[in-house]
DNA sequence: CTGTTAGCGCTTTCAT
DNA sequence: ATGAAAGCGCTAACAG
């Protein structure tokens, strides 16, 4: 069997009109659900013709004419990140509920691709874009021909809507939980803070809370590149443990990716979470319960974040020009044995 | 700041022509790189005008005219599956290397969406489609207006190209490794086998190898829905352990998702992999080394699978009508402490 | 209620 | 070498 299905060519609106013995206009009206303006018999004939020809309207032509494509795009930093994928699921559902198709653009952490995709999306005339974790400060972001909603990242005064986790609430919840559980020395481990508002907010809130408590040692470690600097990570952990010998110690990781790196480090160092040290992770990776005794996490309402980011975008696409808003959702603490 | 960037409207080819004091034809020629046919001065003027207007050709219009969209789609069963995401990365790279844009369609395991997406893709006139894990037997699959490449799933006589893991090689490698390591009783745990050729091949190869070896107990367990039937899973594991008391036992899991469920089960049952029982997983989840003592895995060349699925598709899109082919790549054993 | 007509932005004969 | 004009498939005035 050969693979030459390209040969089959599709019926057009004219074909339908001809078969139904009418004009393209009426067919178009039928397609757009303007039934009140079509006689029953004509409607019948058109219906028939469409079925017979197996006709489906060409979206490209439609888009060209109407100036809207029913396409929206999600730009994300790293498709490997489960958080992004979960957000994407919510977004996808919202798109389908509203007749939109989602274009997924994976920056793959390559700076150059940010611009590449933005241009591409302009070329394809997408109706709107949702951006997760873009870091460029390029001027291209200033005058985009479509509305934009930002997920999980605040970007300086661009006037875009934002949806994400309520980092203050979440960090407060996590920090207080650890303190209430009797941990006396807490180290907060994060990836690069530069340009990533979310991480900064978590760090700052953590610092603030720790400072308010007497007798609690709070420390923040920022490691630029977790993949490269594994010994640095190990060193920080070791020196933290030495410095705080005798105290109940815990680690907080800023996101799921860092959690993986820290778990690996702890294994290397032969430190057992839940016994030798506490461990609490932002994000709730699927493997959190299977890693050692299980890892306590701060789960984000990712699906909801994805879904409502579409809703915000939708409002903009319909012409809402009001002030940019922020929608922040609370996180949820999932307690496992790493913080016993 | 208001979010009304929609107002900015883009320059068209006519605008460029006007500014460059020429016709649309020449601009079009310029855009399509037909320089041999343009005088140096005209080329110069057009270049200038394009820059000045910040002009970018409208892909929708272009697609409508040319009949090709430079869009290809990936349909996948479950975006949550890391395997799919890894394949996607390879595919994405290939697309970008060749000037195509990737549309990602997530079936989300909802049967109805298979058809929905296929129709959608017809409507948008995509140039080709890569399908991972479709299970429908719907006739719609028969005459699609674009070429199709299947990833990891064989579908009955549809005449589509296939790319994926060499399941026979991989299963042989894994099984022999376990046997050579001294395991005497091996249970192969899989999700639903119906309609999923990949899993069937793994199971069958496993059975065959075990049968060839004297004194090795081999067993296969199929569980339809891992999410629902957790006690069933537990029971199977328990009875396997009882039946094979005194022998060196191991579990093989058919994919990463099953591995997670089995790990959870083992934790529930207080059976420790690497000590009480061996564990080997198809796929290589990121968390494999952090789960208990680490899990031995059979890693697939996912990136390469993704990349070459594009290459096959590309060939078809260029009009290659030769017989459908299969490209199977070998797997690699990653040994960790679960099979000590 | 229905059909004719003029484009959407681009490519492609076909003349010049 | 260059451009005028037709038309991809569809929608939206505008007439009837």
XYZ file of C-alpha atoms (C1' of nucleotides) in Angstrom:
712
model
C 0.000 0.000 0.000
C 1.391 3.353 -0.943
C 1.277 6.473 1.097
C -0.078 8.936 -1.445
C -3.145 10.271 0.189
C -2.176 13.775 -0.745
C -3.935 13.229 -4.033
C -7.435 13.372 -2.578
C -8.580 16.913 -2.914
C -11.189 18.496 -0.814
C -14.498 20.015 -1.755
C -14.824 23.782 -1.531
C -17.724 26.004 -0.687
C -18.379 26.452 -4.396
C -18.748 22.733 -4.887
C -21.307 22.663 -2.129
C -23.165 25.632 -3.563
C -23.279 24.047 -6.970
C -24.535 20.735 -5.687
C -27.146 22.421 -3.528
C -28.094 24.632 -6.437
C -27.522 27.844 -4.586
C -24.884 30.509 -4.054
C -21.825 30.462 -1.852
C -23.362 33.079 0.401
C -26.112 30.824 1.605
C -23.677 28.067 2.249
C -21.505 30.452 4.174
C -24.515 31.492 6.185
C -25.286 27.886 6.910
C -21.747 27.307 8.041
C -21.916 30.225 10.385
C -25.143 29.113 11.933
C -27.273 31.928 10.592
C -30.260 29.662 10.256
C -32.918 32.239 10.980
C -32.261 33.610 7.577
C -32.426 30.372 5.588
C -35.521 28.629 4.321
C -36.011 25.136 5.605
C -35.659 23.611 2.172
C -32.476 25.424 1.328
C -31.036 24.498 4.650
C -31.955 20.908 3.901
C -30.303 20.948 0.480
C -27.137 22.484 1.831
C -26.993 20.031 4.661
C -27.337 17.255 2.157
C -24.656 18.563 -0.165
C -22.209 19.018 2.652
C -22.716 15.492 3.799
C -22.430 14.105 0.321
C -19.205 15.908 -0.463
C -17.854 15.409 2.999
C -17.186 19.074 3.014
C -15.290 20.905 5.711
C -14.529 24.598 5.493
C -10.951 25.619 4.964
C -9.773 27.371 8.085
C -6.955 29.117 6.296
C -9.302 30.826 3.921
C -11.646 31.653 6.717
C -8.836 33.130 8.783
C -7.592 35.178 5.905
C -10.960 36.705 5.411
C -12.024 37.228 8.963
C -8.685 38.310 10.326
C -8.951 35.901 13.221
C -7.458 32.470 13.197
C -8.943 30.795 16.248
C -5.362 29.894 17.017
C -3.726 30.740 20.276
C -0.190 29.968 21.291
C 1.559 28.939 24.451
C 5.199 29.877 24.665
C 7.106 28.046 27.308
C 10.652 27.917 28.521
C 10.961 24.185 28.825
C 8.514 21.552 27.799
C 10.352 19.089 30.003
C 9.084 20.912 33.036
C 6.080 19.036 34.428
C 4.689 22.246 35.846
C 4.446 23.680 32.352
C 2.806 20.558 31.073
C 0.169 20.662 33.756
C -0.612 24.275 33.029
C -0.829 23.326 29.405
C -3.479 20.739 30.154
C -5.738 23.300 31.735
C -5.132 25.679 28.912
C -5.854 23.029 26.348
C -9.158 22.200 27.942
C -10.147 25.842 27.915
C -9.181 26.145 24.276
C -11.297 23.210 23.295
C -14.217 24.439 25.314
C -14.070 27.623 23.289
C -13.232 26.375 19.842
C -9.630 27.460 19.816
C -6.611 25.452 18.768
C -3.442 25.602 20.781
C -0.040 26.034 19.248
C 2.729 25.008 21.614
C 6.078 26.724 21.273
C 8.948 25.349 23.277
C 11.737 27.854 23.789
C 13.823 25.017 25.123
C 15.750 27.544 27.160
C 17.419 28.859 24.030
C 17.255 32.600 24.237
C 17.214 33.089 20.471
C 14.045 31.129 20.084
C 11.960 33.583 22.014
C 12.141 36.096 19.237
C 11.866 33.428 16.586
C 8.560 32.201 17.951
C 7.094 35.597 18.545
C 7.726 36.460 14.924
C 6.363 33.165 13.760
C 3.187 33.763 15.700
C 2.822 37.143 14.130
C 3.232 35.558 10.730
C 0.509 33.075 11.472
C -1.733 35.756 12.861
C -2.573 33.969 16.059
C -5.356 35.574 18.034
C -3.526 35.591 21.334
C -0.506 34.309 23.193
C 0.135 32.948 26.626
C 3.689 33.201 27.788
C 5.261 31.154 30.490
C 8.752 32.030 31.534
C 10.052 34.317 28.911
C 13.136 36.197 29.916
C 13.918 38.431 27.021
C 13.747 42.143 27.519
C 13.676 42.640 23.807
C 11.644 45.499 22.504
C 9.731 43.045 20.376
C 7.595 42.425 23.424
C 6.407 45.990 23.394
C 4.142 46.109 20.403
C 2.767 42.753 19.674
C -0.277 42.609 17.407
C -2.144 40.278 19.734
C -3.083 40.244 23.405
C -0.754 38.503 25.824
C -1.192 36.847 29.192
C 1.757 35.986 31.382
C 1.855 32.844 33.473
C 3.925 32.707 36.616
C 6.216 35.543 35.630
C 5.934 39.191 36.173
C 7.478 41.262 33.446
C 8.371 44.841 33.964
C 5.560 47.231 33.158
C 4.542 45.653 29.894
C 0.945 45.969 30.887
C 0.127 42.328 30.417
C -2.215 40.339 32.579
C -0.655 37.853 34.936
C -1.854 34.581 36.369
C -0.009 32.292 38.701
C 0.599 31.132 42.213
C 0.179 33.449 45.161
C 3.811 33.157 46.125
C 3.464 35.084 49.328
C 0.638 32.924 50.594
C 2.380 29.748 49.487
C 5.755 30.586 50.931
C 4.181 31.710 54.173
C 2.257 28.478 54.405
C 5.323 26.368 53.761
C 7.657 28.293 56.044
C 5.260 28.405 58.949
C 4.552 24.742 58.591
C 8.236 23.934 58.921
C 8.696 26.243 61.862
C 5.614 24.891 63.585
C 6.928 21.390 62.999
C 9.961 22.271 65.064
C 12.576 22.872 62.401
C 15.107 25.365 63.648
C 17.468 25.798 60.718
C 16.110 26.111 57.228
C 18.003 26.497 53.987
C 16.168 27.686 50.919
C 17.788 26.457 47.706
C 17.041 28.164 44.422
C 18.167 28.429 40.845
C 19.178 31.693 39.281
C 17.154 34.578 40.634
C 18.004 37.105 38.004
C 14.975 38.090 36.031
C 12.712 35.506 37.616
C 10.264 37.372 39.779
C 8.551 34.251 41.021
C 11.671 32.898 42.624
C 12.543 36.280 44.049
C 9.155 36.532 45.699
C 9.529 33.129 47.272
C 12.986 33.919 48.553
C 11.990 37.293 49.912
C 8.944 35.991 51.673
C 10.987 33.191 53.166
C 13.600 35.629 54.448
C 10.977 37.859 55.940
C 9.223 35.105 57.821
C 12.397 33.635 59.172
C 13.559 37.004 60.361
C 10.364 37.472 62.320
C 10.966 34.293 64.284
C 13.511 34.335 67.044
C 15.919 31.463 67.204
C 15.322 30.259 63.665
C 18.288 30.126 61.341
C 17.325 30.933 57.772
C 19.675 30.769 54.849
C 19.313 31.216 51.104
C 21.489 29.578 48.489
C 21.348 30.548 44.852
C 22.978 28.271 42.341
C 23.110 29.513 38.789
C 23.285 26.247 36.948
C 22.233 23.140 38.798
C 23.382 20.869 36.032
C 26.933 22.136 36.039
C 27.537 23.026 39.632
C 26.774 19.844 41.488
C 29.770 20.051 43.827
C 28.847 23.566 44.752
C 25.421 22.314 45.725
C 26.939 19.521 47.767
C 29.272 21.945 49.530
C 26.459 24.262 50.485
C 24.471 21.438 51.956
C 27.413 20.058 53.858
C 28.407 23.378 55.338
C 24.817 24.105 56.284
C 24.672 20.815 58.140
C 27.921 21.463 59.909
C 27.025 24.985 60.879
C 23.687 23.912 62.275
C 24.783 20.747 63.963
C 22.428 19.806 66.734
C 19.514 21.788 65.365
C 16.547 20.326 63.491
C 17.367 21.135 59.911
C 15.288 21.378 56.754
C 15.728 22.213 53.100
C 13.202 24.086 50.983
C 13.575 23.825 47.220
C 12.233 26.525 44.972
C 10.775 24.208 42.337
C 10.527 20.625 41.161
C 13.669 20.704 39.115
C 15.752 21.883 42.044
C 14.130 19.219 44.172
C 15.451 16.553 41.855
C 18.942 17.967 42.022
C 18.828 18.271 45.774
C 17.544 14.713 46.186
C 20.421 13.530 44.085
C 22.842 15.557 46.171
C 21.466 14.154 49.402
C 21.866 10.637 48.067
C 25.446 11.394 47.131
C 26.101 12.770 50.601
C 24.283 9.924 52.223
C 21.934 12.231 54.053
C 18.461 10.795 54.394
C 15.504 13.127 54.132
C 12.841 12.553 56.742
C 15.499 11.305 59.124
C 18.673 13.380 58.977
C 17.038 16.433 57.459
C 13.645 17.804 56.457
C 12.743 18.465 52.829
C 9.955 20.524 51.359
C 9.498 21.216 47.673
C 7.621 23.810 45.721
C 5.697 21.999 42.975
C 4.429 18.479 43.413
C 6.268 16.104 41.081
C 4.558 12.771 40.425
C 7.465 10.963 41.993
C 7.322 12.905 45.270
C 5.812 10.012 47.157
C 8.162 7.439 45.755
C 11.407 9.251 46.474
C 12.737 7.837 49.715
C 10.168 8.204 52.472
C 8.216 10.653 50.330
C 8.656 14.387 49.944
C 6.393 17.067 51.379
C 5.391 19.519 48.680
C 3.615 22.744 48.013
C 1.293 21.922 45.167
C 0.171 24.608 42.777
C -3.283 24.680 41.203
C -1.673 24.234 37.799
C -4.729 23.142 35.893
C -6.699 26.081 37.133
C -3.843 28.420 36.316
C -3.806 27.141 32.759
C -7.537 27.291 32.390
C -7.941 30.774 33.718
C -5.043 32.123 31.735
C -7.148 31.341 28.702
C -10.113 33.089 30.191
C -8.132 36.232 30.723
C -6.784 36.065 27.224
C -10.224 35.464 25.846
C -11.530 38.584 27.458
C -8.738 40.560 25.853
C -9.334 38.990 22.487
C -12.899 40.146 22.694
C -11.725 43.677 23.042
C -11.483 44.289 26.776
C -8.957 47.081 27.150
C -9.172 47.622 30.861
C -6.189 47.791 33.169
C -3.915 44.770 33.381
C -4.872 42.455 36.217
C -3.225 39.821 38.363
C -4.873 36.548 39.246
C -3.030 34.692 41.952
C -4.156 31.346 43.276
C -3.234 29.787 46.606
C -1.007 26.742 46.908
C -1.736 23.625 48.898
C 0.536 21.796 51.276
C 0.895 18.074 50.672
C 2.451 16.568 53.741
C 4.607 13.481 53.361
C 7.270 11.883 55.490
C 10.185 14.118 54.586
C 9.082 16.624 57.197
C 8.283 14.322 60.059
C -1.186 50.709 30.564
C -3.888 49.166 28.486
C -3.651 45.946 26.620
C -4.971 47.012 23.247
C -2.165 46.104 20.923
C -4.623 44.540 18.532
C -5.026 47.942 16.981
C -1.638 47.957 15.292
C -2.188 46.646 11.839
C 0.446 45.096 9.741
C 1.836 46.115 6.398
C 0.843 44.007 3.401
C 2.668 43.162 0.256
C 0.847 45.963 -1.501
C 2.162 48.488 0.968
C 5.656 47.294 0.282
C 5.123 47.417 -3.460
C 3.802 50.925 -3.262
C 6.652 52.174 -1.130
C 9.214 50.487 -3.357
C 7.470 51.866 -6.403
C 6.961 48.505 -8.016
C 4.358 45.753 -8.341
C 3.395 43.036 -5.920
C 4.889 40.465 -8.221
C 8.412 41.668 -7.758
C 8.011 41.821 -4.031
C 6.702 38.306 -4.051
C 9.703 37.250 -6.083
C 11.966 38.896 -3.596
C 10.256 37.134 -0.735
C 10.701 33.820 -2.412
C 14.374 34.349 -3.081
C 14.110 34.591 -6.836
C 16.903 37.104 -6.995
C 18.305 36.057 -10.352
C 15.330 37.701 -11.906
C 15.491 41.025 -10.084
C 17.663 44.001 -10.936
C 20.050 45.075 -8.231
C 18.345 48.404 -7.787
C 14.852 46.966 -7.489
C 16.073 44.426 -5.005
C 17.598 47.258 -3.052
C 14.389 49.286 -3.025
C 12.302 46.358 -1.945
C 14.725 45.485 0.794
C 14.510 49.034 2.009
C 10.731 49.167 1.949
C 10.406 45.923 3.832
C 12.712 47.135 6.518
C 10.980 50.451 6.760
C 7.503 48.963 7.097
C 8.698 46.137 9.234
C 6.899 43.899 6.849
C 6.402 40.174 7.366
C 4.431 38.079 4.910
C 1.118 36.689 6.096
C 1.457 32.941 6.342
C -2.265 32.379 6.150
C -2.509 34.070 2.789
C 0.569 32.298 1.602
C -0.799 28.941 2.684
C -4.106 29.569 1.022
C -2.432 30.279 -2.247
C 0.242 27.635 -2.224
C -1.775 24.878 -0.693
C 0.914 24.075 1.833
C 0.999 25.459 5.309
C 4.424 24.517 6.651
C 2.508 23.225 9.611
C 2.852 19.727 10.890
C 1.063 18.195 13.813
C 1.898 15.757 16.545
C -1.010 13.852 17.976
C -0.309 12.215 21.264
C -2.230 10.148 23.740
C -1.049 11.883 26.859
C 1.083 14.935 27.182
C 1.784 13.973 30.763
C 3.841 11.069 29.551
C 7.516 12.060 29.678
C 8.280 9.670 26.857
C 6.006 11.645 24.572
C 7.548 14.880 25.634
C 11.020 13.635 24.870
C 9.971 12.478 21.434
C 8.403 15.847 20.956
C 11.679 17.583 21.638
C 13.399 15.713 18.868
C 10.540 16.369 16.543
C 10.519 20.015 17.388
C 14.188 20.352 16.602
C 13.671 18.703 13.244
C 10.781 21.005 12.469
C 12.779 24.069 13.209
C 15.714 22.834 11.202
C 13.381 22.593 8.252
C 11.212 25.644 8.643
C 8.109 23.858 9.864
C 5.948 24.751 12.811
C 4.671 22.081 15.124
C 1.109 21.865 16.295
C 0.718 19.696 19.371
C -2.551 17.882 19.863
C -3.113 16.159 23.160
C -5.743 13.436 23.010
C -5.592 13.281 26.764
C -6.710 9.677 26.538
C -10.187 10.770 25.543
C -11.180 8.608 22.651
C -13.473 11.209 21.117
C -10.687 13.658 20.702
C -8.849 11.517 18.230
C -11.372 12.201 15.568
C -11.816 15.769 16.665
C -8.158 16.539 16.133
C -7.856 14.712 12.875
C -10.679 16.779 11.494
C -9.236 19.935 12.894
C -5.954 19.215 11.196
C -7.716 18.664 7.924
C -9.437 21.989 8.376
C -6.148 23.724 8.922
C -4.586 21.957 5.995
C -1.520 20.781 7.835
C 1.158 19.334 5.600
C 1.665 16.172 7.612
C 0.911 14.447 10.878
C 2.847 12.366 13.322
C 0.771 10.151 15.511
C 1.831 8.701 18.793
C -0.470 6.222 20.396
C -3.725 6.522 18.620
C -6.096 3.675 19.236
C -9.079 4.386 17.111
C -9.906 2.019 14.327
C -12.142 4.592 12.793
C -12.330 4.705 9.053
C -11.301 8.312 9.206
C -7.756 7.059 9.395
C -8.056 5.525 5.979
C -8.106 8.498 3.701
C -6.400 11.382 5.264
C -5.387 14.220 2.955
C -1.867 14.360 4.362
C 0.938 11.892 4.940
C 1.176 10.217 8.325
C 3.991 8.704 10.346
C 3.311 6.517 13.348
C 5.481 6.601 16.450
C 5.757 3.582 18.670
C 2.532 2.006 17.505
C 1.870 -0.338 14.699
C -1.552 0.091 13.178
C -3.097 -2.577 11.098
C -2.272 -2.321 7.439
C -2.857 1.378 7.096
C 0.293 1.664 5.087
C 1.857 4.287 7.281
C 5.517 4.525 8.113
C 6.528 3.579 11.608
C 9.353 4.669 13.852
C 10.039 3.511 17.353
C 11.960 1.259 19.653
C 13.180 -2.131 18.542
C 11.078 -3.916 21.119
C 12.516 -7.326 20.416
C 16.076 -6.173 20.849
C 15.190 -4.159 23.932
C 13.181 -6.848 25.652
C 15.817 -9.426 24.891
C 18.479 -7.192 26.347
C 16.491 -6.564 29.506
C 15.376 -10.143 30.046
C 18.789 -11.646 29.484
C 20.343 -9.129 31.796
C 18.006 -10.163 34.591
C 18.554 -13.838 33.988
C 22.300 -13.402 33.806
C 22.144 -11.457 37.048
C 20.714 -14.522 38.728
C 17.047 -13.692 38.930
C 14.992 -16.856 38.813
C 11.425 -15.633 38.920
C 10.370 -12.677 36.850
C 6.985 -11.021 36.658
C 6.238 -8.709 33.773
C 3.637 -6.100 34.652
C 1.781 -4.264 31.921
C -1.168 -2.031 31.276
C -3.902 -2.965 28.863
C -2.566 -4.911 25.912
C -5.533 -4.552 23.663
C -4.672 -2.596 20.602
C -1.229 -1.612 21.786
C 1.228 -3.479 19.625
C 4.257 -2.163 21.422
C 3.253 -3.690 24.713
C 2.276 -6.940 23.040
C 5.685 -7.214 21.440
C 7.413 -6.673 24.742
C 5.261 -9.227 26.466
C 5.652 -11.793 23.737
C 9.380 -11.427 23.551
C 9.605 -11.717 27.290
C 7.560 -14.912 27.294
C 9.638 -16.413 24.554
C 12.932 -15.751 26.262
C 11.773 -17.017 29.600
C 10.439 -20.173 28.007
C 13.810 -20.889 26.438
C 15.514 -20.847 29.828
C 15.136 -23.823 32.065
C 14.361 -23.151 35.677
C 13.213 -19.619 35.176
C 9.703 -18.755 36.240
C 8.137 -16.133 34.000
C 4.776 -14.566 34.570
C 2.799 -11.802 32.884
C 0.223 -9.633 34.586
C -2.036 -7.319 32.658
C -3.925 -4.668 34.551
C -6.424 -2.668 32.591
C -6.518 0.474 34.638
C -3.634 1.099 36.977
C -5.322 4.096 38.533
C -8.415 2.215 39.573
C -7.153 -1.231 40.318
C -4.494 -0.643 42.905
C -5.493 -3.528 45.157
C -5.445 -5.884 42.215
C -1.890 -4.824 41.537
C -0.952 -5.350 45.160
C -2.526 -8.804 45.152
C -0.638 -9.877 42.076
C 2.638 -8.789 43.549
C 1.940 -10.479 46.857
C 0.918 -13.773 45.325
C 3.913 -13.715 43.017
C 6.163 -13.268 46.024
C 4.492 -16.072 47.926
C 4.539 -18.434 44.997
C 8.199 -17.819 44.353
C 9.382 -17.748 47.910
C 13.050 -18.621 48.147
C 13.829 -17.674 44.569
C 15.503 -14.464 43.454
C 12.592 -12.418 42.184
C 12.311 -9.453 39.859
C 9.642 -7.232 38.371
C 9.745 -5.801 34.870
C 7.442 -2.875 34.135
C 6.274 -2.187 30.622
C 6.665 1.588 30.770
C 7.397 4.538 33.018
C 3.849 5.028 34.120
C 3.521 1.441 35.280
C 6.831 1.805 37.055
C 5.419 4.607 39.150
C 2.387 2.542 40.091
C 4.494 -0.466 40.924
C 6.867 1.594 43.049
C 3.902 2.918 44.953
C 2.576 -0.613 45.397
C 5.894 -1.857 46.679
C 6.023 0.960 49.186
C 2.531 0.072 50.360
C 3.547 -3.566 50.720
C 6.776 -2.632 52.381
C 8.808 -4.533 49.832
C 12.103 -2.870 49.087
C 13.415 -2.973 45.550
C 17.086 -3.771 45.258
C 16.849 -5.795 48.449
C 13.677 -7.880 48.598
C 13.024 -7.862 44.880
C 14.579 -6.722 41.611
C 12.996 -3.983 39.494
C 13.588 -3.055 35.885
C 11.627 -0.455 33.973
C 11.090 0.276 30.321
C 11.615 3.999 29.783
C 13.979 6.021 31.897
C 12.073 8.488 34.068
C 14.100 11.394 35.462
C 13.389 10.216 38.974
C 14.693 6.680 38.408
C 17.866 7.307 40.344
C 16.161 9.015 43.237
C 13.503 6.401 43.872
C 14.778 4.221 46.692
C 18.152 2.769 45.801
C 17.622 3.720 42.159
C 15.829 1.820 39.417
C 17.444 0.006 36.520
C 15.874 1.089 33.258
C 15.765 0.427 29.573
C 16.198 3.826 28.024
C 14.805 4.554 24.586
C 16.469 6.884 22.086
C 13.501 9.193 22.302
C 15.070 12.276 20.820
C 16.260 10.362 17.813
C 12.861 8.768 17.413
C 11.256 12.169 17.330
C 13.785 13.613 14.981
C 13.662 10.819 12.491
C 9.897 10.632 12.520
C 10.016 14.078 11.007
C 12.497 12.972 8.426
C 10.247 10.168 7.303
C 7.300 12.498 7.154
C 9.292 15.047 5.247
C 10.123 12.521 2.581
C 6.444 11.735 2.184
C 5.515 15.371 2.042
C 7.919 15.772 -0.825
C 6.054 13.155 -2.732
C 7.806 9.885 -1.947
C 5.179 7.202 -2.548
C 7.291 4.154 -1.932
C 6.306 1.292 0.338
C 5.743 2.029 4.013
C 8.869 1.464 6.082
C 9.740 0.728 9.680
C 12.584 2.404 11.524
C 13.357 0.736 14.794
C 16.077 1.924 17.111
C 17.776 -0.078 19.842
C 17.304 0.597 23.528
C 20.025 1.012 26.120
C 20.241 -0.564 29.547
C 20.890 1.819 32.435
C 21.919 -0.237 35.397
C 21.109 1.018 38.869
C 20.833 -0.614 42.257
C 17.360 -2.099 41.907
C 18.834 -5.126 40.155
C 21.826 -5.784 42.346
C -34.962 35.060 2.215
C -31.310 34.746 -1.574
C -27.569 35.637 -4.712
C -23.999 38.808 -6.819
C -19.889 40.979 -6.041
C -15.806 42.535 -4.074
C -12.043 41.620 -1.631
C -8.660 39.272 2.638
C -2.836 38.897 1.199
C -0.456 36.312 -1.445
C 1.511 33.629 -5.782
C 1.598 32.773 -10.530
C 0.590 32.717 -15.354
C 1.090 35.573 -19.092
C 2.069 39.443 -21.489
C 5.252 43.270 -22.162
C 13.475 42.175 -16.055
C 8.833 43.688 -14.643
C 3.931 44.104 -13.751
C -1.250 43.452 -14.518
C -4.519 40.402 -13.567
C -6.600 36.180 -12.101
C -7.708 33.446 -8.331
C -6.697 30.212 -3.733
C -11.614 29.479 -0.386
C -14.036 32.105 2.202
C -17.094 36.175 4.199
C -19.702 40.393 4.084
C -21.779 44.273 2.090
C -25.282 45.268 -0.912
C -29.029 44.494 -3.922
C -32.948 42.253 -5.084
